[in-house]
Amino acid sequence: MKRDCGRVVVFDTTLRDGGEQTPGVAFGARDKVEIASALEEAGVDIIEAGFPAVSEEEMDAVAQVASTVSRSEVAALARCNTGDIERAINSGASLVHVFIATSDTHMHYKLRMNRDQVISRIRDSVERCSSSGIGTMFSPEDATRSDREFLFRAIATAVEAGGARWINIPDTVGVMFPPSSMFEMVREVHSAFSTDLSVHCHNDFGLATANTLFGIAAGARQMQVTVNGIGERAGNASLEECVLGGAEAFLGCRTGIRKDRLYDLSRLVAEKSGVPVQPNRAIVGGQNSFSHEAGIHVHGVINEPSTYEAFDPAIVGRRREVVFGKHSGINAVIWAFRNRGGMEIDEEEARAVLRSIKASGGRITEDEVVERFESAR
Ligand code: KIV
Ligand code: ZN
């Protein structure tokens, strides 16, 4: 696997796949603008603000996002039809993301179109976008379940229609397995076309992050993600996992993301979407993600954090914490006091604190331990 994959473009679709397509979530214009500002502040390159054909309110929300952000590019989604495309072009976005399904299942049961009809829609749509001078991204929806030869014909049509800046490969129902098959597919497309590629993976089998990273390793230059992985059904690849895993830990890519903003961004999206973040979620989870309780683990982390931490919590704006309970030992108590503003307690005091912790049986945070000690003094 590549170790230096260069600069990867982060395309965030929290406001479209996350906002419009997560069951029960619908961001209003004010929420979209607030989240878009936070995404821009966090260094997202492209913000997919919405799907203007859905309603006047959605069109207006996209326009408001486009007039608010200046450092991030704004994208708007459109099906391959004239009405959708004109609305997306007029929404204020600078990138129109046109899509049409290329799998037999979708073409037959949803679009009720044959292959030639789909091809001519792709040609007309990409031509219309490029003649308007707006940036264009083309997605063959359900690409990973499409007949490979037809998929290549669809992509070739978009490329030949001129002007498509990006070809996006969606794993629409999250079924690409093993992730090495995503690698192979993206590599094939990458070697056949010179247009920059993007990957868009859903999480129906918990494979969205793995498939995104394998797509990037195979040569895609853009990852499509959402904050907290919200999105249609089981959601999309999550921004925080893909950026940290892709950019930092495994592939050696760079992004423009300010990782110390990830936690606040995650809280904001959880609050506005009403979709809570599970306590043990990677990177942006509740305090569980960076807490240590078992005596052996705490001892290891106190001596050398890398014993039980994959990365320093401070990188993502978090703090390491020791949680006390029946597994706790005296070293952890002494460490917790030092960790809280350098308070030193002696061994006897630490033993008394430990007895009180064990007597209470439950999980106690560092703050609670210090408070108890101070009030018993
Ligand atoms: O999942 C999907 O296929 C999509 C497309 C619109 C890119 O969201
Ligand atoms: Zn999607």
mmCIF file of C-alpha atoms and ligand atoms in Angstrom:
data_model
loop_
_atom_site.group_PDB
_atom_site.id
_atom_site.type_symbol
_atom_site.label_atom_id
_atom_site.label_comp_id
_atom_site.label_asym_id
_atom_site.label_seq_id
_atom_site.Cartn_x
_atom_site.Cartn_y
_atom_site.Cartn_z
ATOM 1 C CA MET A 1 0.000 0.000 0.000
ATOM 2 C CA LYS A 2 1.196 3.542 -0.836
ATOM 3 C CA ARG A 3 2.894 5.366 1.994
ATOM 4 C CA ASP A 4 2.863 8.881 0.580
ATOM 5 C CA CYS A 5 -0.363 9.552 -1.243
ATOM 6 C CA GLY A 6 0.026 13.342 -1.431
ATOM 7 C CA ARG A 7 -2.743 15.886 -0.886
ATOM 8 C CA VAL A 8 -6.253 14.461 -0.681
ATOM 9 C CA VAL A 9 -9.327 16.652 -1.225
ATOM 10 C CA VAL A 10 -11.991 16.368 1.483
ATOM 11 C CA PHE A 11 -15.526 16.636 0.093
ATOM 12 C CA ASP A 12 -18.014 16.789 2.923
ATOM 13 C CA THR A 13 -21.618 15.770 2.263
ATOM 14 C CA THR A 14 -22.963 16.153 5.817
ATOM 15 C CA LEU A 15 -25.433 18.769 4.579
ATOM 16 C CA ARG A 16 -26.686 16.631 1.671
ATOM 17 C CA ASP A 17 -26.287 12.844 2.228
ATOM 18 C CA GLY A 18 -26.113 13.475 5.984
ATOM 19 C CA GLY A 19 -28.725 16.206 6.241
ATOM 20 C CA GLU A 20 -31.297 15.270 3.670
ATOM 21 C CA GLN A 21 -30.932 11.522 3.627
ATOM 22 C CA THR A 22 -30.411 10.494 7.241
ATOM 23 C CA PRO A 23 -33.819 9.238 8.363
ATOM 24 C CA GLY A 24 -35.482 11.918 10.508
ATOM 25 C CA VAL A 25 -32.913 14.653 9.832
ATOM 26 C CA ALA A 26 -33.598 17.819 7.835
ATOM 27 C CA PHE A 27 -31.321 20.801 8.372
ATOM 28 C CA GLY A 28 -32.899 24.218 7.897
ATOM 29 C CA ALA A 29 -30.994 27.044 6.185
ATOM 30 C CA ARG A 30 -29.760 28.481 9.466
ATOM 31 C CA ASP A 31 -28.347 25.123 10.609
ATOM 32 C CA LYS A 32 -26.759 24.542 7.209
ATOM 33 C CA VAL A 33 -25.006 27.901 7.315
ATOM 34 C CA GLU A 34 -23.765 27.289 10.855
ATOM 35 C CA ILE A 35 -22.477 23.803 10.036
ATOM 36 C CA ALA A 36 -20.961 24.979 6.735
ATOM 37 C CA SER A 37 -19.045 27.718 8.571
ATOM 38 C CA ALA A 38 -17.702 25.124 11.013
ATOM 39 C CA LEU A 39 -16.742 22.813 8.115
ATOM 40 C CA GLU A 40 -14.920 25.679 6.427
ATOM 41 C CA GLU A 41 -13.190 26.571 9.677
ATOM 42 C CA ALA A 42 -12.120 22.918 10.019
ATOM 43 C CA GLY A 43 -10.516 23.057 6.563
ATOM 44 C CA VAL A 44 -12.972 21.058 4.413
ATOM 45 C CA ASP A 45 -12.182 21.663 0.723
ATOM 46 C CA ILE A 46 -15.643 21.119 -0.789
ATOM 47 C CA ILE A 47 -18.982 21.350 1.026
ATOM 48 C CA GLU A 48 -21.939 19.665 -0.674
ATOM 49 C CA ALA A 49 -24.628 22.027 0.579
ATOM 50 C CA GLY A 50 -27.737 20.254 -0.715
ATOM 51 C CA PHE A 51 -29.991 19.164 -3.521
ATOM 52 C CA PRO A 52 -31.672 22.322 -4.885
ATOM 53 C CA ALA A 53 -34.358 20.424 -6.843
ATOM 54 C CA VAL A 54 -35.892 19.188 -3.579
ATOM 55 C CA SER A 55 -37.653 22.465 -2.667
ATOM 56 C CA GLU A 56 -37.455 26.263 -2.684
ATOM 57 C CA GLU A 57 -36.191 26.126 0.929
ATOM 58 C CA GLU A 58 -33.393 23.761 -0.051
ATOM 59 C CA MET A 59 -32.434 25.961 -3.020
ATOM 60 C CA ASP A 60 -32.362 28.969 -0.717
ATOM 61 C CA ALA A 61 -30.292 27.087 1.892
ATOM 62 C CA VAL A 62 -27.688 26.172 -0.753
ATOM 63 C CA ALA A 63 -27.600 29.807 -1.892
ATOM 64 C CA GLN A 64 -27.111 30.996 1.695
ATOM 65 C CA VAL A 65 -24.251 28.550 2.249
ATOM 66 C CA ALA A 66 -22.648 29.631 -1.051
ATOM 67 C CA SER A 67 -22.796 33.284 -0.070
ATOM 68 C CA THR A 68 -21.418 32.610 3.429
ATOM 69 C CA VAL A 69 -18.364 30.445 2.843
ATOM 70 C CA SER A 70 -15.446 31.681 0.814
ATOM 71 C CA ARG A 71 -12.503 29.372 1.450
ATOM 72 C CA SER A 72 -14.345 26.095 0.794
ATOM 73 C CA GLU A 73 -15.898 25.351 -2.568
ATOM 74 C CA VAL A 74 -19.681 24.715 -2.534
ATOM 75 C CA ALA A 75 -21.289 21.842 -4.458
ATOM 76 C CA ALA A 76 -24.951 21.173 -5.277
ATOM 77 C CA LEU A 77 -26.439 17.819 -6.263
ATOM 78 C CA ALA A 78 -28.557 17.284 -9.394
ATOM 79 C CA ARG A 79 -30.026 14.283 -11.179
ATOM 80 C CA CYS A 80 -29.238 14.046 -14.870
ATOM 81 C CA ASN A 81 -32.255 16.073 -15.964
ATOM 82 C CA THR A 82 -32.630 19.640 -17.177
ATOM 83 C CA GLY A 83 -34.771 20.887 -14.278
ATOM 84 C CA ASP A 84 -32.389 19.677 -11.573
ATOM 85 C CA ILE A 85 -29.325 20.926 -13.414
ATOM 86 C CA GLU A 86 -30.685 24.434 -14.032
ATOM 87 C CA ARG A 87 -31.558 24.754 -10.340
ATOM 88 C CA ALA A 88 -28.124 23.558 -9.271
ATOM 89 C CA ILE A 89 -26.425 25.962 -11.725
ATOM 90 C CA ASN A 90 -28.515 28.841 -10.379
ATOM 91 C CA SER A 91 -28.075 27.962 -6.701
ATOM 92 C CA GLY A 92 -24.818 29.864 -6.253
ATOM 93 C CA ALA A 93 -22.766 26.651 -5.970
ATOM 94 C CA SER A 94 -19.603 26.522 -8.056
ATOM 95 C CA LEU A 95 -19.623 22.741 -8.545
ATOM 96 C CA VAL A 96 -22.608 20.751 -9.839
ATOM 97 C CA HIS A 97 -22.602 17.092 -8.821
ATOM 98 C CA VAL A 98 -24.680 15.248 -11.435
ATOM 99 C CA PHE A 99 -25.591 11.625 -10.906
ATOM 100 C CA ILE A 100 -27.505 8.826 -12.573
ATOM 101 C CA ALA A 101 -27.598 5.140 -11.721
ATOM 102 C CA THR A 102 -25.648 2.718 -13.894
ATOM 103 C CA SER A 103 -26.497 -0.624 -12.257
ATOM 104 C CA ASP A 104 -29.017 -2.858 -14.010
ATOM 105 C CA THR A 105 -31.156 -3.017 -10.849
ATOM 106 C CA HIS A 106 -31.447 0.764 -10.592
ATOM 107 C CA MET A 107 -31.893 1.324 -14.315
ATOM 108 C CA HIS A 108 -34.614 -1.298 -14.543
ATOM 109 C CA TYR A 109 -36.592 -0.824 -11.319
ATOM 110 C CA LYS A 110 -36.004 2.829 -10.511
ATOM 111 C CA LEU A 111 -35.199 4.750 -13.677
ATOM 112 C CA ARG A 112 -37.060 2.474 -16.095
ATOM 113 C CA MET A 113 -34.450 3.400 -18.669
ATOM 114 C CA ASN A 114 -32.247 1.306 -20.904
ATOM 115 C CA ARG A 115 -28.480 1.679 -21.174
ATOM 116 C CA ASP A 116 -28.568 3.922 -24.255
ATOM 117 C CA GLN A 117 -31.024 6.278 -22.603
ATOM 118 C CA VAL A 118 -28.792 6.538 -19.536
ATOM 119 C CA ILE A 119 -25.770 7.247 -21.731
ATOM 120 C CA SER A 120 -27.531 10.029 -23.578
ATOM 121 C CA ARG A 121 -28.642 11.619 -20.258
ATOM 122 C CA ILE A 122 -25.048 11.578 -19.056
ATOM 123 C CA ARG A 123 -23.811 13.225 -22.262
ATOM 124 C CA ASP A 124 -26.497 15.942 -22.251
ATOM 125 C CA SER A 125 -26.078 16.668 -18.537
ATOM 126 C CA VAL A 126 -22.316 16.966 -18.472
ATOM 127 C CA GLU A 127 -22.386 19.032 -21.692
ATOM 128 C CA ARG A 128 -24.965 21.392 -20.206
ATOM 129 C CA CYS A 129 -22.929 21.897 -17.028
ATOM 130 C CA SER A 130 -19.682 22.485 -18.842
ATOM 131 C CA SER A 131 -21.260 24.873 -21.355
ATOM 132 C CA SER A 132 -22.500 26.951 -18.410
ATOM 133 C CA GLY A 133 -18.894 27.249 -17.224
ATOM 134 C CA ILE A 134 -19.619 25.679 -13.824
ATOM 135 C CA GLY A 135 -17.422 22.914 -12.384
ATOM 136 C CA THR A 136 -18.851 19.423 -12.886
ATOM 137 C CA MET A 137 -18.612 16.180 -10.982
ATOM 138 C CA PHE A 138 -20.220 13.041 -12.390
ATOM 139 C CA SER A 139 -21.358 10.068 -10.273
ATOM 140 C CA PRO A 140 -22.467 6.754 -11.773
ATOM 141 C CA GLU A 141 -24.746 5.855 -8.861
ATOM 142 C CA ASP A 142 -24.433 2.268 -7.614
ATOM 143 C CA ALA A 143 -21.118 2.042 -9.481
ATOM 144 C CA THR A 144 -19.890 -0.903 -7.450
ATOM 145 C CA ARG A 145 -22.853 -3.077 -8.517
ATOM 146 C CA SER A 146 -22.794 -1.900 -12.125
ATOM 147 C CA ASP A 147 -21.723 -4.074 -15.005
ATOM 148 C CA ARG A 148 -18.055 -3.098 -15.323
ATOM 149 C CA GLU A 149 -18.103 -2.649 -19.092
ATOM 150 C CA PHE A 150 -21.167 -0.435 -18.952
ATOM 151 C CA LEU A 151 -19.717 1.532 -16.036
ATOM 152 C CA PHE A 152 -16.649 2.300 -18.132
ATOM 153 C CA ARG A 153 -18.878 3.361 -21.037
ATOM 154 C CA ALA A 154 -20.782 5.706 -18.710
ATOM 155 C CA ILE A 155 -17.583 7.238 -17.346
ATOM 156 C CA ALA A 156 -16.115 7.586 -20.834
ATOM 157 C CA THR A 157 -19.266 9.433 -21.924
ATOM 158 C CA ALA A 158 -18.927 11.906 -19.050
ATOM 159 C CA VAL A 159 -15.247 12.430 -19.780
ATOM 160 C CA GLU A 160 -15.794 12.873 -23.514
ATOM 161 C CA ALA A 161 -18.694 15.288 -22.941
ATOM 162 C CA GLY A 162 -15.949 17.583 -21.699
ATOM 163 C CA GLY A 163 -15.373 19.564 -18.580
ATOM 164 C CA ALA A 164 -16.038 16.959 -15.850
ATOM 165 C CA ARG A 165 -13.505 17.884 -13.202
ATOM 166 C CA TRP A 166 -14.263 14.866 -11.069
ATOM 167 C CA ILE A 167 -15.559 11.349 -11.567
ATOM 168 C CA ASN A 168 -16.971 10.000 -8.322
ATOM 169 C CA ILE A 169 -17.237 6.254 -7.642
ATOM 170 C CA PRO A 170 -20.098 5.582 -5.222
ATOM 171 C CA ASP A 171 -20.499 2.354 -3.267
ATOM 172 C CA THR A 172 -24.149 3.303 -2.882
ATOM 173 C CA VAL A 173 -25.321 0.413 -0.709
ATOM 174 C CA GLY A 174 -21.998 -0.280 0.996
ATOM 175 C CA VAL A 175 -21.426 -3.741 -0.445
ATOM 176 C CA MET A 176 -17.904 -3.536 -1.797
ATOM 177 C CA PHE A 177 -16.054 -6.455 -0.233
ATOM 178 C CA PRO A 178 -13.267 -7.105 0.402
ATOM 179 C CA PRO A 179 -11.900 -3.548 0.490
ATOM 180 C CA SER A 180 -9.152 -4.738 -1.858
ATOM 181 C CA SER A 181 -11.880 -5.019 -4.531
ATOM 182 C CA MET A 182 -12.478 -1.263 -4.123
ATOM 183 C CA PHE A 183 -8.738 -0.806 -4.585
ATOM 184 C CA GLU A 184 -8.788 -2.844 -7.792
ATOM 185 C CA MET A 185 -11.836 -1.101 -9.206
ATOM 186 C CA VAL A 186 -10.536 2.411 -8.528
ATOM 187 C CA ARG A 187 -7.139 1.453 -9.913
ATOM 188 C CA GLU A 188 -8.747 0.213 -13.137
ATOM 189 C CA VAL A 189 -10.716 3.436 -13.561
ATOM 190 C CA HIS A 190 -7.655 5.492 -12.637
ATOM 191 C CA SER A 191 -5.519 3.836 -15.272
ATOM 192 C CA ALA A 192 -8.191 4.195 -17.965
ATOM 193 C CA PHE A 193 -9.068 7.899 -17.446
ATOM 194 C CA SER A 194 -7.018 10.945 -16.582
ATOM 195 C CA THR A 195 -9.884 12.795 -14.823
ATOM 196 C CA ASP A 196 -9.447 13.059 -11.055
ATOM 197 C CA LEU A 197 -11.363 10.449 -9.089
ATOM 198 C CA SER A 198 -13.360 10.571 -5.905
ATOM 199 C CA VAL A 199 -14.828 7.806 -3.724
ATOM 200 C CA HIS A 200 -18.168 7.856 -1.887
ATOM 201 C CA CYS A 201 -18.773 4.846 0.370
ATOM 202 C CA HIS A 202 -21.767 3.885 2.473
ATOM 203 C CA ASN A 203 -21.539 1.981 5.707
ATOM 204 C CA ASP A 204 -24.181 -0.758 5.500
ATOM 205 C CA PHE A 205 -21.651 -3.415 6.529
ATOM 206 C CA GLY A 206 -19.358 -1.124 8.514
ATOM 207 C CA LEU A 207 -16.906 -0.974 5.584
ATOM 208 C CA ALA A 208 -17.212 2.662 4.554
ATOM 209 C CA THR A 209 -13.950 3.884 6.052
ATOM 210 C CA ALA A 210 -11.969 0.845 4.862
ATOM 211 C CA ASN A 211 -13.353 1.132 1.332
ATOM 212 C CA THR A 212 -12.700 4.870 1.211
ATOM 213 C CA LEU A 213 -9.092 4.400 2.293
ATOM 214 C CA PHE A 214 -8.554 1.592 -0.196
ATOM 215 C CA GLY A 215 -9.991 3.847 -2.928
ATOM 216 C CA ILE A 216 -7.565 6.600 -1.948
ATOM 217 C CA ALA A 217 -4.666 4.156 -1.849
ATOM 218 C CA ALA A 218 -5.593 3.127 -5.408
ATOM 219 C CA GLY A 219 -5.283 6.677 -6.713
ATOM 220 C CA ALA A 220 -8.540 8.521 -5.942
ATOM 221 C CA ARG A 221 -7.711 12.106 -5.028
ATOM 222 C CA GLN A 222 -10.901 12.923 -3.176
ATOM 223 C CA MET A 223 -12.827 11.315 -0.322
ATOM 224 C CA GLN A 224 -16.540 11.993 0.193
ATOM 225 C CA VAL A 225 -17.393 11.890 3.864
ATOM 226 C CA THR A 226 -19.780 13.125 6.530
ATOM 227 C CA VAL A 227 -19.224 14.293 10.081
ATOM 228 C CA ASN A 228 -19.948 11.450 12.537
ATOM 229 C CA GLY A 229 -20.643 9.240 9.511
ATOM 230 C CA ILE A 230 -24.298 10.320 9.368
ATOM 231 C CA GLY A 231 -26.109 9.643 6.107
ATOM 232 C CA GLU A 232 -28.597 7.482 4.298
ATOM 233 C CA ARG A 233 -29.407 4.242 6.217
ATOM 234 C CA ALA A 234 -26.233 3.162 8.099
ATOM 235 C CA GLY A 235 -24.508 6.347 6.969
ATOM 236 C CA ASN A 236 -21.430 7.369 5.012
ATOM 237 C CA ALA A 237 -17.706 7.132 5.566
ATOM 238 C CA SER A 238 -16.898 9.450 8.439
ATOM 239 C CA LEU A 239 -14.730 12.507 7.992
ATOM 240 C CA GLU A 240 -12.876 11.968 11.235
ATOM 241 C CA GLU A 241 -11.997 8.314 10.592
ATOM 242 C CA CYS A 242 -10.996 8.835 6.969
ATOM 243 C CA VAL A 243 -8.933 11.939 7.618
ATOM 244 C CA LEU A 244 -7.119 10.564 10.623
ATOM 245 C CA GLY A 245 -6.756 7.040 9.236
ATOM 246 C CA GLY A 246 -6.049 8.101 5.667
ATOM 247 C CA ALA A 247 -4.074 11.230 6.177
ATOM 248 C CA GLU A 248 -2.186 10.399 9.294
ATOM 249 C CA ALA A 249 -1.967 6.884 10.474
ATOM 250 C CA PHE A 250 -1.861 4.602 7.471
ATOM 251 C CA LEU A 251 -1.550 6.158 4.037
ATOM 252 C CA GLY A 252 0.617 9.185 4.730
ATOM 253 C CA CYS A 253 -1.724 11.538 2.847
ATOM 254 C CA ARG A 254 -2.164 15.207 3.628
ATOM 255 C CA THR A 255 -5.452 17.066 3.922
ATOM 256 C CA GLY A 256 -6.311 20.643 4.819
ATOM 257 C CA ILE A 257 -8.246 19.487 7.888
ATOM 258 C CA ARG A 258 -7.511 21.061 11.246
ATOM 259 C CA LYS A 259 -7.805 17.932 13.325
ATOM 260 C CA ASP A 260 -8.093 19.790 16.595
ATOM 261 C CA ARG A 261 -11.497 21.041 15.318
ATOM 262 C CA LEU A 262 -12.928 17.579 14.779
ATOM 263 C CA TYR A 263 -14.434 17.115 18.214
ATOM 264 C CA ASP A 264 -16.288 20.453 18.275
ATOM 265 C CA LEU A 265 -17.484 19.839 14.725
ATOM 266 C CA SER A 266 -18.799 16.450 15.756
ATOM 267 C CA ARG A 267 -20.685 17.944 18.744
ATOM 268 C CA LEU A 268 -22.217 20.629 16.550
ATOM 269 C CA VAL A 269 -23.489 18.113 13.986
ATOM 270 C CA ALA A 270 -24.804 15.800 16.734
ATOM 271 C CA GLU A 271 -26.707 18.692 18.277
ATOM 272 C CA LYS A 272 -28.166 20.036 15.029
ATOM 273 C CA SER A 273 -29.017 16.604 13.586
ATOM 274 C CA GLY A 274 -30.345 15.136 16.824
ATOM 275 C CA VAL A 275 -28.272 12.015 16.058
ATOM 276 C CA PRO A 276 -26.179 11.325 19.163
ATOM 277 C CA VAL A 277 -22.621 10.054 18.981
ATOM 278 C CA GLN A 278 -22.118 6.670 20.614
ATOM 279 C CA PRO A 279 -19.793 6.815 23.672
ATOM 280 C CA ASN A 280 -17.188 4.451 22.228
ATOM 281 C CA ARG A 281 -17.140 5.852 18.693
ATOM 282 C CA ALA A 282 -13.651 6.234 17.216
ATOM 283 C CA ILE A 283 -12.058 9.669 17.548
ATOM 284 C CA VAL A 284 -15.167 11.728 18.344
ATOM 285 C CA GLY A 285 -16.924 9.349 20.760
ATOM 286 C CA GLY A 286 -17.892 10.267 24.286
ATOM 287 C CA GLN A 287 -15.150 10.233 26.889
ATOM 288 C CA ASN A 288 -14.931 6.408 26.607
ATOM 289 C CA SER A 289 -12.785 6.812 23.490
ATOM 290 C CA PHE A 290 -9.903 8.232 25.536
ATOM 291 C CA SER A 291 -10.576 6.827 29.009
ATOM 292 C CA HIS A 292 -8.590 4.151 30.760
ATOM 293 C CA GLU A 293 -9.916 2.194 33.699
ATOM 294 C CA ALA A 294 -8.283 -1.220 34.072
ATOM 295 C CA GLY A 295 -5.296 -1.097 36.439
ATOM 296 C CA ILE A 296 -2.830 -2.626 33.981
ATOM 297 C CA HIS A 297 -3.849 -0.230 31.211
ATOM 298 C CA VAL A 298 -3.656 2.805 33.451
ATOM 299 C CA HIS A 299 -0.236 1.798 34.681
ATOM 300 C CA GLY A 300 0.978 1.407 31.094
ATOM 301 C CA VAL A 301 -0.488 4.720 29.909
ATOM 302 C CA ILE A 302 0.925 6.625 32.880
ATOM 303 C CA ASN A 303 4.408 5.322 32.070
ATOM 304 C CA GLU A 304 4.126 5.628 28.293
ATOM 305 C CA PRO A 305 0.828 6.651 26.589
ATOM 306 C CA SER A 306 1.545 4.691 23.403
ATOM 307 C CA THR A 307 1.180 1.426 25.349
ATOM 308 C CA TYR A 308 -2.608 1.679 25.106
ATOM 309 C CA GLU A 309 -3.262 4.698 22.887
ATOM 310 C CA ALA A 310 -3.172 4.543 19.082
ATOM 311 C CA PHE A 311 -2.638 8.316 18.910
ATOM 312 C CA ASP A 312 -2.378 11.286 21.236
ATOM 313 C CA PRO A 313 -5.920 12.498 22.083
ATOM 314 C CA ALA A 314 -4.695 16.116 21.920
ATOM 315 C CA ILE A 315 -4.292 15.744 18.122
ATOM 316 C CA VAL A 316 -8.076 15.746 17.822
ATOM 317 C CA GLY A 317 -8.742 18.249 20.573
ATOM 318 C CA ARG A 318 -9.388 15.596 23.246
ATOM 319 C CA ARG A 319 -7.908 14.799 26.636
ATOM 320 C CA ARG A 320 -6.766 11.500 28.103
ATOM 321 C CA GLU A 321 -8.705 10.546 31.228
ATOM 322 C CA VAL A 322 -8.465 7.896 33.880
ATOM 323 C CA VAL A 323 -11.767 6.529 35.137
ATOM 324 C CA PHE A 324 -11.747 4.991 38.589
ATOM 325 C CA GLY A 325 -13.483 1.837 39.694
ATOM 326 C CA LYS A 326 -12.801 -1.587 41.100
ATOM 327 C CA HIS A 327 -9.698 -2.081 38.894
ATOM 328 C CA SER A 328 -7.961 1.116 39.993
ATOM 329 C CA GLY A 329 -4.612 1.200 41.740
ATOM 330 C CA ILE A 330 -2.728 3.684 43.851
ATOM 331 C CA ASN A 331 -0.497 4.932 40.997
ATOM 332 C CA ALA A 332 -3.554 6.011 39.063
ATOM 333 C CA VAL A 333 -4.807 8.028 42.016
ATOM 334 C CA ILE A 334 -1.472 9.828 42.419
ATOM 335 C CA TRP A 335 -1.308 10.449 38.660
ATOM 336 C CA ALA A 336 -4.857 11.845 38.525
ATOM 337 C CA PHE A 337 -4.042 14.449 41.142
ATOM 338 C CA ARG A 338 -0.896 15.494 39.272
ATOM 339 C CA ASN A 339 -2.844 15.595 36.025
ATOM 340 C CA ARG A 340 -5.237 18.090 37.650
ATOM 341 C CA GLY A 341 -2.977 21.085 38.015
ATOM 342 C CA GLY A 342 0.006 19.402 39.632
ATOM 343 C CA MET A 343 -1.549 18.507 43.037
ATOM 344 C CA GLU A 344 0.720 16.183 45.006
ATOM 345 C CA ILE A 345 -0.768 13.750 47.521
ATOM 346 C CA ASP A 346 1.174 11.247 49.583
ATOM 347 C CA GLU A 347 0.752 7.482 49.532
ATOM 348 C CA GLU A 348 -1.377 7.368 52.648
ATOM 349 C CA GLU A 349 -3.800 9.932 51.257
ATOM 350 C CA ALA A 350 -3.899 8.083 47.964
ATOM 351 C CA ARG A 351 -4.784 4.840 49.780
ATOM 352 C CA ALA A 352 -7.648 6.544 51.589
ATOM 353 C CA VAL A 353 -8.963 7.898 48.296
ATOM 354 C CA LEU A 354 -8.685 4.447 46.732
ATOM 355 C CA ARG A 355 -10.657 2.855 49.585
ATOM 356 C CA SER A 356 -13.439 5.365 49.112
ATOM 357 C CA ILE A 357 -13.458 4.744 45.348
ATOM 358 C CA LYS A 358 -13.700 0.980 45.788
ATOM 359 C CA ALA A 359 -16.396 1.342 48.467
ATOM 360 C CA SER A 360 -18.599 3.292 46.094
ATOM 361 C CA GLY A 361 -18.369 0.526 43.502
ATOM 362 C CA GLY A 362 -19.210 2.512 40.331
ATOM 363 C CA ARG A 363 -17.207 4.374 37.728
ATOM 364 C CA ILE A 364 -15.839 7.662 39.035
ATOM 365 C CA THR A 365 -14.211 10.350 36.937
ATOM 366 C CA GLU A 366 -10.978 12.180 37.764
ATOM 367 C CA ASP A 367 -12.945 15.318 38.633
ATOM 368 C CA GLU A 368 -15.150 13.434 41.097
ATOM 369 C CA VAL A 369 -12.143 11.831 42.779
ATOM 370 C CA VAL A 370 -10.458 15.194 43.337
ATOM 371 C CA GLU A 371 -13.717 16.741 44.573
ATOM 372 C CA ARG A 372 -14.254 13.931 47.108
ATOM 373 C CA PHE A 373 -10.736 14.259 48.410
ATOM 374 C CA GLU A 374 -11.020 18.014 48.815
ATOM 375 C CA SER A 375 -14.352 17.889 50.619
ATOM 376 C CA ALA A 376 -13.064 15.170 53.007
ATOM 377 C CA ARG A 377 -10.013 17.260 53.945
HETATM 378 O O1 KIV B 1 -24.737 7.056 -2.432
HETATM 379 C C1 KIV B 1 -24.776 7.559 -3.567
HETATM 380 O O2 KIV B 1 -24.672 6.872 -4.592
HETATM 381 C C2 KIV B 1 -24.974 9.009 -3.661
HETATM 382 C C3 KIV B 1 -24.813 9.613 -5.020
HETATM 383 C C4 KIV B 1 -25.737 10.740 -5.235
HETATM 384 C C5 KIV B 1 -23.380 10.002 -5.220
HETATM 385 O O3 KIV B 1 -25.153 9.676 -2.668
HETATM 386 ZN ZN ZN B 2 -24.581 8.532 -0.830
#
